[in-house]
Coordinates of C-alpha atoms in Angstrom, one line a residue:
G320 CA 0.0 0.0 0.0
G321 CA 1.0 3.5 -0.7
S322 CA 1.3 6.5 1.6
V323 CA -1.7 8.8 2.0
R324 CA -0.9 12.5 2.5
T325 CA -2.7 14.5 5.3
D326 CA -2.7 18.0 6.6
L327 CA -3.1 17.9 10.3
D328 CA -3.6 21.6 10.7
R329 CA -6.5 21.7 8.2
V330 CA -7.7 18.2 9.2
Q331 CA -7.6 17.1 5.5
C332 CA -6.8 13.8 4.0
E333 CA -6.3 13.0 0.3
C334 CA -8.6 10.0 0.6
G335 CA -11.5 12.5 1.1
R336 CA -13.2 10.8 4.1
P337 CA -12.9 13.7 6.5
A338 CA -14.5 16.1 4.0
V339 CA -17.5 13.8 3.7
T340 CA -17.9 12.8 7.4
G341 CA -16.7 16.0 9.1
R342 CA -14.4 13.9 11.3
P343 CA -10.8 12.7 11.2
D344 CA -10.2 9.4 9.5
W345 CA -7.7 6.7 10.5
H346 CA -5.0 8.3 8.2
L347 CA -5.2 11.6 10.2
I348 CA -5.4 9.8 13.5
A349 CA -2.3 7.7 12.7
H350 CA -0.4 10.8 11.5
A351 CA -1.4 12.8 14.5
C352 CA -0.3 10.1 16.9
A353 CA 3.0 9.7 15.0
A354 CA 3.6 13.4 15.3
G355 CA 2.9 13.4 19.0
R356 CA -0.3 15.3 18.8
T357 CA -3.4 14.6 20.8
L358 CA -6.6 13.5 19.1
S359 CA -8.4 16.6 20.5
S360 CA -6.0 18.7 18.4
I361 CA -7.5 17.3 15.2
V362 CA -11.2 16.9 16.3
D363 CA -13.7 19.7 16.2
V364 CA -14.1 21.1 19.7
K365 CA -17.8 20.3 19.6
D366 CA -17.0 16.6 19.4
T367 CA -14.9 16.7 22.6
V368 CA -16.1 16.4 26.2
V369 CA -15.2 20.0 26.9
G370 CA -17.1 21.2 23.8
W371 CA -20.0 19.0 24.5
K372 CA -20.3 20.3 28.1
A373 CA -20.1 23.9 26.8
Q374 CA -23.0 23.3 24.4
Y375 CA -25.5 22.4 27.1
P376 CA -26.7 24.4 30.1
K377 CA -25.7 23.0 33.5
S378 CA -29.4 22.8 34.4
L379 CA -29.6 19.6 32.3
Q380 CA -27.4 17.9 34.8
V381 CA -25.6 15.8 32.1
V382 CA -23.6 12.9 33.4
V383 CA -20.3 12.6 31.6
P384 CA -18.2 9.5 32.4
S385 CA -15.3 10.1 34.8
E386 CA -11.7 9.8 33.7
A387 CA -11.5 6.6 35.8
A388 CA -14.6 5.1 34.1
V389 CA -13.2 6.0 30.6
A390 CA -9.7 4.6 31.5
Q391 CA -11.1 1.1 32.2
H392 CA -12.3 0.7 28.6
K393 CA -9.4 0.1 26.3
D394 CA -11.3 1.2 23.1
V395 CA -12.3 4.7 24.5
N396 CA -10.0 7.6 23.8
G397 CA -9.6 9.8 26.8
D398 CA -9.8 13.0 24.7
L399 CA -13.1 12.1 23.2
L400 CA -16.5 11.4 24.7
L401 CA -17.6 8.3 22.6
P402 CA -15.8 5.0 22.0
S403 CA -14.4 4.4 18.5
L404 CA -16.8 2.9 16.0
P405 CA -16.4 -0.9 15.4
P406 CA -14.8 -1.8 12.1
R407 CA -17.2 -2.2 9.2
R408 CA -17.9 -5.7 8.0
R409 CA -16.7 -6.5 4.5
G410 CA -19.0 -7.8 1.8
R411 CA -22.8 -7.7 1.5
P412 CA -25.0 -7.0 4.5
A413 CA -26.5 -10.2 6.0

């Protein structure tokens, strides 16, 4: 496989997925990690715990998992609120 070019500052990838989904793809995530950057540096602030809390008034009394609760799940990134999506199955849907 070849190399895919990314622009971490603009959160762009030549594969085009981030332009369609509005979120970083695995190319951007891999390059950010290799460059020593946090995932929150390439994710829109509204998709982070800090951004999510800022969008809703405190009167809603939203419960956000604690750092300890997040840390016990290996597939959850500490910078992000939600766990990563499971890999898509190949082939036709069953």
